[in-house]
């Protein structure tokens, strides 16, 4: 009987561990470097993007983020969204030839964006992350945009996220955020589907991302429900097996004379 109970307990413990790994594994981060989200967009369109900055230090906080826009892919219109507790500053450079934006020629574009925390309370603490939204467009007709980034910590350390991706190679140790650009569709540039307003928070473009997140959440929920149901079935089966063992032992005791 004792051996039987230990066996059932071991099976249940193993199952609980497996379920916990499967359930909580969904929340494990795939990476911990500065990235841009979404990471793909259409050439010639506008988009709302966010530079996502995780804090990798166990003790220091992130106090500054510097994003360098690629020189080989200038963007005519770049605007930032206020981030509570952070000051933003931009630097510009002249471009030749000028960038065309809705029929107008833009000869000066933003080359660098810097966000600086107002104080320790606003800084990105260990174990947390912060997003810095921007709106950009028209996106250039290139395959990708590489945004080199510098992340400064409260202890003076600086992480240089500047390594560019290599075709067919492994991801570098400190990769730069990369925005992949695909060929534009037949929708004319400047229509509501590609205008800055369509990419603003709360509009149809933003709702699409939310719908995707809701769909992912539903899938995870169904998966968790299935795992829980399977665990419950195993528990009931183990208990039934234990009761069967006890009944068999009782019948054996009655049939065998005592000495």
mmCIF file of C-alpha atoms in Angstrom, residues 77-217:
data_model
loop_
_atom_site.group_PDB
_atom_site.id
_atom_site.type_symbol
_atom_site.label_atom_id
_atom_site.label_comp_id
_atom_site.label_asym_id
_atom_site.label_seq_id
_atom_site.Cartn_x
_atom_site.Cartn_y
_atom_site.Cartn_z
ATOM 1 C CA UNK A 77 7.868 62.364 -41.333
ATOM 2 C CA UNK A 78 8.829 61.140 -37.853
ATOM 3 C CA UNK A 79 6.922 62.041 -34.702
ATOM 4 C CA UNK A 80 7.123 60.786 -31.122
ATOM 5 C CA UNK A 81 4.455 60.016 -28.542
ATOM 6 C CA UNK A 82 4.897 61.437 -25.029
ATOM 7 C CA UNK A 83 6.099 58.876 -22.488
ATOM 8 C CA UNK A 84 5.275 59.852 -18.883
ATOM 9 C CA UNK A 85 8.422 60.640 -16.916
ATOM 10 C CA UNK A 86 10.667 60.814 -19.978
ATOM 11 C CA UNK A 87 12.010 63.765 -21.961
ATOM 12 C CA UNK A 88 12.522 63.379 -25.703
ATOM 13 C CA UNK A 89 14.967 65.223 -27.966
ATOM 14 C CA UNK A 90 15.577 64.879 -31.708
ATOM 15 C CA UNK A 91 18.523 65.644 -33.954
ATOM 16 C CA UNK A 92 18.216 66.363 -37.666
ATOM 17 C CA UNK A 93 20.394 66.121 -40.755
ATOM 18 C CA UNK A 94 20.151 67.381 -44.317
ATOM 19 C CA UNK A 95 19.511 64.948 -47.149
ATOM 20 C CA UNK A 96 20.250 65.246 -50.860
ATOM 21 C CA UNK A 97 18.206 64.429 -52.842
ATOM 22 C CA UNK A 98 15.217 65.551 -50.750
ATOM 23 C CA UNK A 99 12.585 63.104 -49.525
ATOM 24 C CA UNK A 100 9.192 63.284 -51.219
ATOM 25 C CA UNK A 101 6.228 63.525 -48.799
ATOM 26 C CA UNK A 102 2.808 63.954 -50.467
ATOM 27 C CA UNK A 103 4.247 66.012 -53.288
ATOM 28 C CA UNK A 104 6.447 68.173 -51.035
ATOM 29 C CA UNK A 105 10.219 67.958 -50.871
ATOM 30 C CA UNK A 106 11.768 67.488 -47.418
ATOM 31 C CA UNK A 107 15.478 68.311 -47.283
ATOM 32 C CA UNK A 108 15.912 67.841 -43.522
ATOM 33 C CA UNK A 109 15.031 64.640 -41.668
ATOM 34 C CA UNK A 110 15.350 63.313 -38.137
ATOM 35 C CA UNK A 111 18.549 61.333 -37.648
ATOM 36 C CA UNK A 112 18.425 60.540 -33.923
ATOM 37 C CA UNK A 113 15.873 60.336 -31.120
ATOM 38 C CA UNK A 114 16.892 60.390 -27.454
ATOM 39 C CA UNK A 115 14.633 59.601 -24.503
ATOM 40 C CA UNK A 116 15.922 60.490 -21.019
ATOM 41 C CA UNK A 117 14.227 59.614 -17.722
ATOM 42 C CA UNK A 118 13.317 62.563 -15.479
ATOM 43 C CA UNK A 119 14.422 60.667 -12.385
ATOM 44 C CA UNK A 120 14.837 57.305 -10.699
ATOM 45 C CA UNK A 121 11.074 56.803 -10.397
ATOM 46 C CA UNK A 122 10.610 56.968 -14.180
ATOM 47 C CA UNK A 123 13.672 54.882 -15.093
ATOM 48 C CA UNK A 124 13.242 51.296 -16.297
ATOM 49 C CA UNK A 125 13.815 49.207 -13.180
ATOM 50 C CA UNK A 126 15.351 45.702 -13.136
ATOM 51 C CA UNK A 127 12.896 43.069 -14.310
ATOM 52 C CA UNK A 128 10.728 45.566 -16.241
ATOM 53 C CA UNK A 129 10.563 47.048 -19.738
ATOM 54 C CA UNK A 130 9.343 50.255 -21.391
ATOM 55 C CA UNK A 131 8.043 51.083 -24.868
ATOM 56 C CA UNK A 132 8.767 54.298 -26.760
ATOM 57 C CA UNK A 133 6.215 54.873 -29.576
ATOM 58 C CA UNK A 134 6.917 56.721 -32.820
ATOM 59 C CA UNK A 135 5.044 57.345 -36.059
ATOM 60 C CA UNK A 136 7.005 57.183 -39.322
ATOM 61 C CA UNK A 137 6.348 57.531 -43.015
ATOM 62 C CA UNK A 138 6.396 57.302 -45.908
ATOM 63 C CA UNK A 139 8.577 54.266 -45.314
ATOM 64 C CA UNK A 140 11.440 54.021 -47.811
ATOM 65 C CA UNK A 141 11.638 51.487 -50.633
ATOM 66 C CA UNK A 142 14.310 49.312 -49.053
ATOM 67 C CA UNK A 143 14.240 45.751 -47.753
ATOM 68 C CA UNK A 144 14.937 46.699 -44.142
ATOM 69 C CA UNK A 145 15.706 49.553 -41.776
ATOM 70 C CA UNK A 146 18.347 49.015 -39.096
ATOM 71 C CA UNK A 147 17.978 51.260 -36.042
ATOM 72 C CA UNK A 148 21.171 51.255 -34.011
ATOM 73 C CA UNK A 149 20.490 51.904 -30.327
ATOM 74 C CA UNK A 150 22.378 52.853 -27.171
ATOM 75 C CA UNK A 151 20.943 51.886 -23.771
ATOM 76 C CA UNK A 152 22.382 53.750 -20.767
ATOM 77 C CA UNK A 153 22.085 52.497 -17.179
ATOM 78 C CA UNK A 154 22.050 54.370 -13.890
ATOM 79 C CA UNK A 155 25.470 52.944 -12.950
ATOM 80 C CA UNK A 156 27.032 54.487 -16.064
ATOM 81 C CA UNK A 157 27.044 51.330 -18.164
ATOM 82 C CA UNK A 158 26.109 51.565 -21.845
ATOM 83 C CA UNK A 159 24.923 48.674 -24.014
ATOM 84 C CA UNK A 160 25.445 49.264 -27.732
ATOM 85 C CA UNK A 161 22.725 47.496 -29.726
ATOM 86 C CA UNK A 162 24.402 48.157 -33.068
ATOM 87 C CA UNK A 163 25.186 44.801 -34.677
ATOM 88 C CA UNK A 164 23.520 44.440 -38.075
ATOM 89 C CA UNK A 165 21.997 41.102 -39.141
ATOM 90 C CA UNK A 166 24.090 38.895 -41.380
ATOM 91 C CA UNK A 167 22.297 36.895 -44.131
ATOM 92 C CA UNK A 168 22.282 33.234 -43.196
ATOM 93 C CA UNK A 169 24.200 33.887 -39.986
ATOM 94 C CA UNK A 170 23.321 33.534 -36.317
ATOM 95 C CA UNK A 171 21.872 36.438 -34.383
ATOM 96 C CA UNK A 172 24.696 38.666 -33.092
ATOM 97 C CA UNK A 173 25.275 39.196 -29.385
ATOM 98 C CA UNK A 174 24.007 42.793 -29.436
ATOM 99 C CA UNK A 175 21.636 43.035 -32.422
ATOM 100 C CA UNK A 176 20.205 46.339 -33.574
ATOM 101 C CA UNK A 177 16.417 46.650 -33.945
ATOM 102 C CA UNK A 178 15.421 45.770 -37.520
ATOM 103 C CA UNK A 179 12.251 46.743 -39.384
ATOM 104 C CA UNK A 180 11.608 44.532 -42.410
ATOM 105 C CA UNK A 181 9.869 46.294 -45.308
ATOM 106 C CA UNK A 182 7.851 44.477 -47.945
ATOM 107 C CA UNK A 183 6.678 45.681 -51.357
ATOM 108 C CA UNK A 184 3.669 47.979 -51.299
ATOM 109 C CA UNK A 185 0.255 46.683 -52.344
ATOM 110 C CA UNK A 186 -1.917 48.134 -55.093
ATOM 111 C CA UNK A 187 -3.518 50.552 -52.609
ATOM 112 C CA UNK A 188 -2.492 54.099 -53.661
ATOM 113 C CA UNK A 189 -0.179 55.920 -51.262
ATOM 114 C CA UNK A 190 -2.047 58.422 -49.108
ATOM 115 C CA UNK A 191 -5.288 56.457 -48.823
ATOM 116 C CA UNK A 192 -6.781 55.900 -45.359
ATOM 117 C CA UNK A 193 -5.176 52.443 -45.245
ATOM 118 C CA UNK A 194 -1.708 54.024 -45.328
ATOM 119 C CA UNK A 195 -2.276 57.426 -43.769
ATOM 120 C CA UNK A 196 -0.811 58.323 -40.358
ATOM 121 C CA UNK A 197 -4.305 58.586 -38.860
ATOM 122 C CA UNK A 198 -5.057 54.979 -39.751
ATOM 123 C CA UNK A 199 -2.065 53.849 -37.676
ATOM 124 C CA UNK A 200 -2.966 55.903 -34.611
ATOM 125 C CA UNK A 201 -3.940 54.102 -31.398
ATOM 126 C CA UNK A 202 -7.581 53.069 -31.256
ATOM 127 C CA UNK A 203 -8.097 52.958 -35.025
ATOM 128 C CA UNK A 204 -8.640 49.914 -37.226
ATOM 129 C CA UNK A 205 -4.889 49.319 -37.595
ATOM 130 C CA UNK A 206 -4.416 49.263 -33.829
ATOM 131 C CA UNK A 207 -7.486 47.080 -33.421
ATOM 132 C CA UNK A 208 -5.937 44.478 -35.700
ATOM 133 C CA UNK A 209 -2.996 44.070 -33.334
ATOM 134 C CA UNK A 210 -5.394 43.819 -30.388
ATOM 135 C CA UNK A 211 -7.431 41.176 -32.214
ATOM 136 C CA UNK A 212 -4.274 39.153 -32.786
ATOM 137 C CA UNK A 213 -3.399 39.416 -29.110
ATOM 138 C CA UNK A 214 -6.943 38.373 -28.146
ATOM 139 C CA UNK A 215 -6.696 35.383 -30.481
ATOM 140 C CA UNK A 216 -3.379 34.375 -28.973
ATOM 141 C CA UNK A 217 -4.833 34.770 -25.484
#
